[in-house]
Amino acid sequence: MSIRYRSRKTLGELEANMNAQLSRFQWGVVSVEVSDDGLAVTPSGAADEPR
């Protein structure tokens, strides 16, 4: 099953919702980008840690 996000707003909402859930457990943040193979989710460490 393949899900394609054509709208940057929708993709931004997905990223924001994922980060909201991760922050509940202090698990850091992720960035979500569209690639040729689908979605690329990249962890970025804790939200309060320097990057």
PDB file of C-alpha atoms in Angstrom:
ATOM      1  CA  MET A   1       0.000   0.000   0.000  1.00  0.00           C
ATOM      2  CA  SER A   2       1.400   3.363  -0.984  1.00  0.00           C
ATOM      3  CA  ILE A   3       0.272   6.710   0.383  1.00  0.00           C
ATOM      4  CA  ARG A   4       1.349   9.825  -1.473  1.00  0.00           C
ATOM      5  CA  TYR A   5       1.175  13.259   0.120  1.00  0.00           C
ATOM      6  CA  ARG A   6       0.803  15.802  -2.662  1.00  0.00           C
ATOM      7  CA  SER A   7       0.117  18.778  -0.433  1.00  0.00           C
ATOM      8  CA  ARG A   8       2.918  20.364   1.590  1.00  0.00           C
ATOM      9  CA  LYS A   9       0.270  21.513   4.068  1.00  0.00           C
ATOM     10  CA  THR A  10      -0.829  17.926   4.620  1.00  0.00           C
ATOM     11  CA  LEU A  11       2.785  16.788   4.908  1.00  0.00           C
ATOM     12  CA  GLY A  12       3.475  19.596   7.381  1.00  0.00           C
ATOM     13  CA  GLU A  13       0.464  18.541   9.418  1.00  0.00           C
ATOM     14  CA  LEU A  14       1.707  14.942   9.436  1.00  0.00           C
ATOM     15  CA  GLU A  15       5.140  16.077  10.653  1.00  0.00           C
ATOM     16  CA  ALA A  16       3.619  18.344  13.319  1.00  0.00           C
ATOM     17  CA  ASN A  17       1.331  15.575  14.589  1.00  0.00           C
ATOM     18  CA  MET A  18       4.187  13.052  14.708  1.00  0.00           C
ATOM     19  CA  ASN A  19       6.350  15.504  16.658  1.00  0.00           C
ATOM     20  CA  ALA A  20       3.487  16.300  19.035  1.00  0.00           C
ATOM     21  CA  GLN A  21       3.165  12.608  19.885  1.00  0.00           C
ATOM     22  CA  LEU A  22       6.940  12.124  20.220  1.00  0.00           C
ATOM     23  CA  SER A  23       7.210  15.139  22.525  1.00  0.00           C
ATOM     24  CA  ARG A  24       4.737  13.539  24.937  1.00  0.00           C
ATOM     25  CA  PHE A  25       7.460  11.001  25.728  1.00  0.00           C
ATOM     26  CA  GLN A  26      10.445  13.337  25.184  1.00  0.00           C
ATOM     27  CA  TRP A  27      11.605  11.161  22.279  1.00  0.00           C
ATOM     28  CA  GLY A  28      12.848  14.031  20.100  1.00  0.00           C
ATOM     29  CA  VAL A  29      11.560  15.248  16.781  1.00  0.00           C
ATOM     30  CA  VAL A  30      11.500  14.061  13.190  1.00  0.00           C
ATOM     31  CA  SER A  31      11.452  15.726   9.817  1.00  0.00           C
ATOM     32  CA  VAL A  32       9.337  14.261   7.034  1.00  0.00           C
ATOM     33  CA  GLU A  33      10.223  14.725   3.373  1.00  0.00           C
ATOM     34  CA  VAL A  34       8.904  13.276   0.149  1.00  0.00           C
ATOM     35  CA  SER A  35      11.385  11.165  -1.807  1.00  0.00           C
ATOM     36  CA  ASP A  36      11.086   9.110  -4.989  1.00  0.00           C
ATOM     37  CA  ASP A  37      10.564   6.022  -2.831  1.00  0.00           C
ATOM     38  CA  GLY A  38       7.869   7.536  -0.602  1.00  0.00           C
ATOM     39  CA  LEU A  39       8.227   9.372   2.687  1.00  0.00           C
ATOM     40  CA  ALA A  40      11.601   9.858   4.335  1.00  0.00           C
ATOM     41  CA  VAL A  41      11.392  10.270   8.116  1.00  0.00           C
ATOM     42  CA  THR A  42      14.589  11.546   9.728  1.00  0.00           C
ATOM     43  CA  PRO A  43      15.045  11.684  13.520  1.00  0.00           C
ATOM     44  CA  SER A  44      16.621  14.880  14.847  1.00  0.00           C
ATOM     45  CA  GLY A  45      17.148  14.173  18.548  1.00  0.00           C
ATOM     46  CA  ALA A  46      15.323  15.758  21.442  1.00  0.00           C
ATOM     47  CA  ALA A  47      13.475  18.989  20.774  1.00  0.00           C
ATOM     48  CA  ASP A  48      15.380  20.800  23.535  1.00  0.00           C
ATOM     49  CA  GLU A  49      18.843  19.518  22.506  1.00  0.00           C
ATOM     50  CA  PRO A  50      21.079  21.668  20.309  1.00  0.00           C
ATOM     51  CA  ARG A  51      21.259  20.405  16.722  1.00  0.00           C
TER      52      ARG A  51
END
